[in-house]
């Protein structure tokens, strides 16, 4: 760092700031801040025009300081308008913020990302990790969402269906972050269920409770995934299961079936089975048929193929799977499972290994790798 150069440029830069309208004291502070920044930055990235760099940096420092001082004075001017000290009402505007973030101008995926950042308080890095995308990609997504809603009047908040979708996706992300978003999503869905009379709100709350009830059994002490069939059902939260079933039954009685109610019905059938081999797979297939009718989702069809394989045998499941696009996420893992049940362990082992390479979640990669190793060791 050429300190002589910096000292020689200081008067000129200071003069330029004063001529631009900065008072001397403020200009001097700004130039000093710019010099500190130059000492930090220049050794690694020396500028082509040192004087121009210093003028730009100092002017920005001056503007930042001026804005901060203006804001401070404004705060001082309105101090008399502030409410008197004392207890403040304990209101919770979180659910209203969800409605605002789920604005009609945003796609559901953008609404979720914006909600996690603005309402959930997660960092961009945490959200990117939850979505399994690079941090820069998530930063761009959130920036686009902010640009989309900037200048948009928020007197048109998102509708209930969009908010339900956001809450559902937030719940699904809740197990991967540092913040317990799953519990928060349940809390907010309870609030929504108490505020509006909507069968799908009840369906979503039931679905969340039924899934959350199995949380303690989902992972082994070493953090590895435990498949549903192998979970210790004694660890399931029977109180949450009973509440979820009661809420679901009340919603279904209204005969206004929706996607979340159908998903909750499937979860309830799993929860109702004392052991994995006692699961009513025939009825689960029927509920998947309803879900296909409601959503026509390829992911639902993939899950249905697994259920068909359990209800009617692995070859029936493979036939259902063959009708789907093999690029679907988890397609290869499902194929591996059905081929293993059909007795073709060599093919199943190879498919488990392929599925492990395709997986993006570390816990899932470990599980699939262990499945492949287990079958290879038994050959």
Coordinates of C-alpha atoms in Angstrom, one line a residue:
X1 CA 0.0 0.0 0.0
X2 CA 1.4 3.4 -1.1
X3 CA 0.7 5.6 1.9
X4 CA 2.4 8.5 0.3
X5 CA 0.0 8.3 -2.6
X6 CA -3.0 8.2 -0.3
X7 CA -1.7 11.3 1.7
X8 CA -1.1 13.2 -1.5
X9 CA -4.6 12.5 -2.8
X10 CA -6.4 13.4 0.4
X11 CA -6.6 17.2 0.0
X12 CA -7.8 16.9 -3.6
X13 CA -10.5 14.4 -2.7
X14 CA -11.5 16.5 0.2
X15 CA -11.8 19.6 -2.0
X16 CA -13.9 17.8 -4.5
X17 CA -16.4 16.8 -1.8
X18 CA -16.6 20.3 -0.4
X19 CA -17.2 21.7 -3.9
X20 CA -20.0 19.2 -4.4
X21 CA -21.8 20.6 -1.3
X22 CA -20.5 18.7 1.6
X23 CA -19.6 20.6 4.7
X24 CA -16.0 20.4 5.7
X25 CA -16.3 18.2 8.8
X26 CA -18.6 15.7 7.1
X27 CA -16.4 15.6 4.0
X28 CA -13.3 15.0 6.2
X29 CA -15.0 12.1 8.0
X30 CA -16.0 10.6 4.7
X31 CA -12.5 10.9 3.2
X32 CA -11.0 9.2 6.3
X33 CA -13.5 6.4 6.0
X34 CA -12.7 6.0 2.3
X35 CA -8.9 5.9 3.2
X36 CA -9.6 3.1 5.6
X37 CA -11.5 1.2 2.9
X38 CA -8.6 1.8 0.5
X39 CA -6.1 0.3 2.9
X40 CA -8.3 -2.8 3.2
X41 CA -9.2 -3.3 -0.5
X42 CA -6.3 -1.9 -2.6
X43 CA -3.6 -4.5 -1.8
X44 CA -5.8 -7.3 -3.4
X45 CA -7.5 -5.2 -6.0
X46 CA -5.6 -2.0 -6.8
X47 CA -7.7 0.5 -8.8
X48 CA -6.7 1.9 -12.2
X49 CA -7.6 5.4 -11.1
X50 CA -6.8 5.8 -7.4
X51 CA -8.1 9.4 -7.2
X52 CA -11.4 8.5 -8.9
X53 CA -11.8 5.5 -6.7
X54 CA -11.3 7.6 -3.5
X55 CA -13.7 10.3 -4.7
X56 CA -16.4 7.8 -5.4
X57 CA -15.9 5.9 -2.1
X58 CA -15.8 9.1 -0.1
X59 CA -18.9 10.5 -1.7
X60 CA -20.8 7.3 -1.0
X61 CA -19.6 7.4 2.7
X62 CA -20.8 11.0 2.9
X63 CA -24.2 10.2 1.5
X64 CA -24.6 7.2 3.8
X65 CA -23.7 9.4 6.8
X66 CA -26.0 12.2 5.7
X67 CA -28.9 9.8 5.3
X68 CA -28.2 8.3 8.7
X69 CA -28.1 11.7 10.3
X70 CA -31.3 12.8 8.6
X71 CA -33.0 9.7 9.8
X72 CA -31.7 10.3 13.3
X73 CA -33.0 13.9 13.3
X74 CA -36.3 12.7 12.0
X75 CA -36.6 10.3 14.9
X76 CA -35.8 13.0 17.3
X77 CA -38.4 15.3 15.8
X78 CA -41.2 12.8 16.2
X79 CA -40.2 11.6 19.7
X80 CA -43.2 13.5 21.2
X81 CA -45.5 11.6 18.9
X82 CA -44.4 8.2 20.4
X83 CA -46.8 6.4 22.7
X84 CA -46.1 6.6 26.4
X85 CA -44.0 3.9 27.9
X86 CA -45.9 0.9 29.3
X87 CA -47.1 -2.5 28.3
X88 CA -47.9 -3.0 24.6
X89 CA -50.7 -5.2 23.2
X90 CA -49.5 -8.7 22.6
X91 CA -50.6 -9.0 18.9
X92 CA -49.3 -11.5 16.4
X93 CA -49.3 -10.3 12.9
X94 CA -47.4 -13.3 11.5
X95 CA -50.4 -14.9 9.7
X96 CA -51.3 -11.5 8.1
X97 CA -47.7 -11.3 6.9
X98 CA -48.1 -14.7 5.3
X99 CA -51.1 -13.4 3.4
X100 CA -49.1 -10.4 2.2
X101 CA -46.1 -12.5 1.2
X102 CA -48.5 -14.9 -0.7
X103 CA -49.4 -12.0 -3.0
X104 CA -51.2 -12.9 -6.3
X105 CA -48.3 -11.5 -8.3
X106 CA -45.9 -14.1 -6.9
X107 CA -45.7 -17.8 -7.8
X108 CA -46.1 -20.1 -4.8
X109 CA -42.4 -21.0 -4.8
X110 CA -41.4 -17.4 -4.8
X111 CA -43.9 -16.7 -2.0
X112 CA -42.4 -19.4 0.1
X113 CA -38.9 -18.1 -0.3
X114 CA -39.9 -14.5 0.4
X115 CA -41.9 -15.7 3.5
X116 CA -39.0 -17.7 4.9
X117 CA -36.8 -14.6 4.5
X118 CA -39.1 -11.8 5.5
X119 CA -41.3 -13.6 8.1
X120 CA -39.4 -16.7 9.1
X121 CA -36.2 -14.8 9.7
X122 CA -34.0 -17.3 8.0
X123 CA -30.9 -16.2 6.2
X124 CA -30.5 -16.6 2.4
X125 CA -28.0 -19.3 3.1
X126 CA -30.4 -21.3 5.3
X127 CA -33.2 -21.0 2.7
X128 CA -30.8 -22.1 -0.1
X129 CA -29.8 -25.2 2.0
X130 CA -33.4 -26.1 2.6
X131 CA -34.1 -25.8 -1.1
X132 CA -30.9 -27.6 -2.1
X133 CA -29.8 -24.8 -4.4
X134 CA -26.7 -22.5 -4.4
X135 CA -27.0 -19.4 -2.2
X136 CA -26.6 -17.1 -5.2
X137 CA -29.5 -18.8 -6.9
X138 CA -31.7 -18.3 -3.9
X139 CA -30.6 -14.7 -3.5
X140 CA -31.7 -14.0 -7.0
X141 CA -35.0 -15.7 -6.4
X142 CA -35.7 -13.6 -3.3
X143 CA -34.6 -10.4 -5.1
X144 CA -36.9 -11.1 -8.0
X145 CA -39.8 -11.7 -5.5
X146 CA -39.0 -8.4 -3.8
X147 CA -38.9 -6.6 -7.2
X148 CA -42.2 -8.1 -8.2
X149 CA -44.0 -6.8 -5.1
X150 CA -42.2 -3.5 -5.0
X151 CA -44.7 -0.9 -6.0
X152 CA -47.6 -3.4 -5.8
X153 CA -50.4 -2.3 -3.5
X154 CA -50.7 -4.8 -0.7
X155 CA -54.5 -4.3 -0.4
X156 CA -54.7 -7.5 -2.5
X157 CA -53.2 -10.1 -0.2
X158 CA -52.9 -13.7 -1.3
X159 CA -56.0 -15.9 -1.2
X160 CA -56.5 -18.8 1.2
X161 CA -55.4 -21.5 -1.2
X162 CA -52.1 -19.8 -1.8
X163 CA -51.5 -19.3 1.9
X164 CA -52.3 -22.9 2.5
X165 CA -49.7 -23.9 -0.1
X166 CA -47.1 -21.6 1.4
X167 CA -47.8 -23.0 4.9
X168 CA -47.6 -26.6 3.6
X169 CA -44.2 -26.0 1.9
X170 CA -42.9 -24.1 5.0
X171 CA -43.9 -27.1 7.1
X172 CA -42.1 -29.5 4.7
X173 CA -39.0 -27.4 5.0
X174 CA -39.3 -27.3 8.7
X175 CA -37.1 -30.3 9.4
X176 CA -34.0 -29.1 7.5
X177 CA -33.3 -25.7 9.1
X178 CA -32.0 -24.3 12.4
X179 CA -35.5 -22.9 13.1
X180 CA -38.4 -25.2 13.9
X181 CA -40.5 -24.1 11.1
X182 CA -42.7 -27.2 11.2
X183 CA -44.0 -26.3 14.7
X184 CA -44.4 -22.7 13.6
X185 CA -46.4 -23.8 10.5
X186 CA -48.7 -25.9 12.7
X187 CA -49.2 -22.9 15.1
X188 CA -50.2 -20.6 12.2
X189 CA -52.4 -23.2 10.6
X190 CA -54.2 -23.5 13.9
X191 CA -54.8 -19.7 13.9
X192 CA -56.1 -19.9 10.4
X193 CA -58.4 -22.7 11.2
X194 CA -59.8 -20.7 14.1
X195 CA -60.3 -17.6 12.0
X196 CA -62.0 -19.1 8.9
X197 CA -64.4 -21.9 8.2
X198 CA -62.6 -23.8 5.4
X199 CA -62.4 -27.7 5.0
X200 CA -59.0 -27.6 3.4
X201 CA -57.6 -25.5 6.3
X202 CA -58.7 -28.3 8.6
X203 CA -57.3 -30.9 6.1
X204 CA -53.9 -29.2 6.2
X205 CA -53.9 -28.9 10.0
X206 CA -54.8 -32.6 10.2
X207 CA -52.1 -33.6 7.7
X208 CA -49.4 -31.6 9.6
X209 CA -50.4 -33.1 13.0
X210 CA -50.3 -36.6 11.6
X211 CA -46.9 -36.2 9.9
X212 CA -45.5 -34.3 12.9
X213 CA -46.6 -37.1 15.2
X214 CA -44.0 -39.4 13.6
X215 CA -41.1 -37.0 13.9
X216 CA -39.3 -38.7 16.8
X217 CA -39.2 -42.0 14.9
X218 CA -38.0 -40.7 11.5
X219 CA -34.3 -40.7 12.3
X220 CA -32.0 -43.0 14.2
X221 CA -29.7 -41.7 16.9
X222 CA -26.9 -41.4 14.3
X223 CA -29.1 -39.2 12.2
X224 CA -29.8 -41.8 9.5
X225 CA -33.3 -42.0 8.0
X226 CA -35.7 -44.7 9.3
X227 CA -38.3 -45.8 6.6
X228 CA -41.9 -45.8 7.7
X229 CA -42.2 -49.6 7.8
X230 CA -39.2 -49.8 10.2
X231 CA -40.1 -46.9 12.5
X232 CA -40.7 -47.6 16.2
X233 CA -44.4 -46.8 16.4
X234 CA -44.2 -46.5 20.2
X235 CA -42.3 -43.3 19.6
X236 CA -45.3 -41.8 17.6
X237 CA -47.2 -39.0 19.4
X238 CA -50.6 -40.6 19.9
X239 CA -52.2 -37.4 21.2
X240 CA -51.3 -35.6 18.0
X241 CA -52.6 -38.5 15.9
X242 CA -55.9 -38.6 17.8
X243 CA -56.3 -34.8 17.3
X244 CA -55.4 -35.0 13.6
X245 CA -57.9 -37.9 13.0
X246 CA -60.7 -36.0 14.8
X247 CA -60.0 -32.8 12.8
X248 CA -59.9 -34.8 9.5
X249 CA -63.2 -36.7 10.2
X250 CA -65.0 -33.4 10.9
X251 CA -63.6 -32.0 7.6
X252 CA -64.5 -35.1 5.5
X253 CA -68.1 -35.0 7.0
X254 CA -68.6 -31.8 5.1
X255 CA -68.3 -33.6 1.8
X256 CA -66.0 -30.9 0.2
X257 CA -63.0 -33.0 -0.5
X258 CA -59.7 -31.3 -1.3
X259 CA -56.1 -32.3 -1.8
X260 CA -55.0 -31.8 1.8
X261 CA -57.9 -33.8 3.2
X262 CA -57.0 -36.7 0.9
X263 CA -53.4 -36.6 1.9
X264 CA -54.4 -36.5 5.6
X265 CA -56.6 -39.5 5.0
X266 CA -53.6 -41.5 3.7
X267 CA -51.5 -40.3 6.7
X268 CA -54.3 -41.4 9.1
X269 CA -54.4 -44.9 7.6
X270 CA -50.7 -45.2 8.2
X271 CA -51.1 -43.9 11.7
X272 CA -54.0 -46.3 12.4
X273 CA -52.0 -49.5 11.6
X274 CA -50.5 -51.1 14.8
X275 CA -47.7 -52.5 12.6
X276 CA -46.5 -51.9 9.1
X277 CA -47.9 -55.3 7.8
X278 CA -51.4 -54.3 9.0
X279 CA -51.5 -51.2 6.9
X280 CA -54.7 -51.0 4.8
X281 CA -53.0 -50.5 1.5
X282 CA -56.1 -51.2 -0.6
X283 CA -57.8 -48.2 1.0
X284 CA -54.6 -46.1 0.6
X285 CA -54.7 -46.8 -3.1
X286 CA -58.3 -45.6 -3.3
X287 CA -57.3 -42.4 -1.6
X288 CA -54.4 -42.0 -4.0
X289 CA -56.9 -42.4 -6.9
X290 CA -58.8 -39.4 -5.4
X291 CA -55.6 -37.4 -5.2
X292 CA -54.8 -38.2 -8.8
X293 CA -58.3 -37.0 -9.7
X294 CA -57.8 -33.8 -7.7
X295 CA -54.2 -32.9 -8.7
X296 CA -53.1 -35.0 -11.6
X297 CA -49.7 -34.7 -10.1
X298 CA -46.8 -37.0 -11.3
X299 CA -45.5 -37.2 -7.8
X300 CA -48.8 -38.4 -6.5
X301 CA -48.8 -41.0 -9.3
X302 CA -45.3 -42.1 -8.2
X303 CA -46.5 -42.5 -4.6
X304 CA -49.5 -44.4 -5.9
X305 CA -47.3 -46.9 -7.7
X306 CA -45.7 -47.7 -4.3
X307 CA -49.1 -48.2 -2.7
X308 CA -50.2 -50.4 -5.7
X309 CA -47.1 -52.5 -5.2
X310 CA -48.0 -53.0 -1.6
X311 CA -51.7 -53.7 -2.2
X312 CA -51.5 -55.8 -5.4
X313 CA -47.9 -57.0 -5.5
X314 CA -44.6 -55.6 -6.8
X315 CA -45.3 -56.4 -10.4
X316 CA -48.5 -54.4 -10.3
X317 CA -46.5 -51.6 -8.8
X318 CA -43.9 -51.8 -11.5
X319 CA -46.6 -51.7 -14.2
X320 CA -48.0 -48.5 -12.6
X321 CA -44.4 -47.1 -12.4
X322 CA -43.7 -47.9 -16.1
X323 CA -46.4 -45.4 -17.2
X324 CA -44.5 -42.5 -15.5
X325 CA -41.6 -40.4 -16.6
X326 CA -38.3 -41.9 -15.3
X327 CA -36.9 -38.5 -14.8
X328 CA -39.2 -37.9 -11.8
X329 CA -37.4 -37.3 -8.5
X330 CA -37.3 -40.6 -6.5
X331 CA -38.4 -42.6 -9.6
X332 CA -35.2 -44.7 -9.4
X333 CA -35.5 -45.3 -5.7
X334 CA -39.1 -46.5 -6.1
X335 CA -38.0 -48.8 -8.9
X336 CA -35.3 -50.2 -6.7
X337 CA -37.7 -50.9 -3.9
X338 CA -40.3 -52.6 -6.1
X339 CA -37.6 -54.7 -7.9
X340 CA -36.3 -55.8 -4.5
X341 CA -39.7 -56.9 -3.4
X342 CA -40.1 -58.8 -6.7
X343 CA -36.9 -60.7 -5.9
X344 CA -34.5 -59.1 -8.4
X345 CA -31.9 -58.1 -5.8
X346 CA -29.1 -57.5 -8.3
X347 CA -31.1 -55.0 -10.3
X348 CA -32.4 -53.5 -7.1
X349 CA -28.9 -53.0 -5.7
X350 CA -27.8 -51.2 -8.9
X351 CA -30.9 -49.0 -8.9
X352 CA -30.4 -48.1 -5.2
X353 CA -26.8 -47.0 -6.1
X354 CA -28.1 -44.9 -9.0
X355 CA -30.8 -43.4 -6.8
X356 CA -28.1 -42.4 -4.2
X357 CA -26.2 -40.6 -7.0
X358 CA -29.3 -38.7 -8.0
X359 CA -30.4 -37.7 -4.5
X360 CA -29.6 -34.3 -3.2
X361 CA -30.4 -34.7 0.5
X362 CA -27.5 -36.1 2.5
X363 CA -29.7 -38.2 4.7
X364 CA -31.4 -39.8 1.7
X365 CA -28.0 -40.4 0.0
X366 CA -26.9 -42.3 3.1
X367 CA -30.0 -44.3 3.3
X368 CA -30.0 -45.4 -0.4
X369 CA -26.3 -46.2 -0.2
X370 CA -26.9 -48.4 2.7
X371 CA -29.7 -50.2 0.9
X372 CA -27.4 -50.9 -2.0
X373 CA -24.6 -52.2 0.3
X374 CA -27.1 -54.4 2.1
X375 CA -28.2 -56.1 -1.0
X376 CA -24.7 -56.5 -2.4
X377 CA -23.5 -58.0 0.8
X378 CA -26.3 -60.6 0.7
X379 CA -25.4 -61.8 -2.8

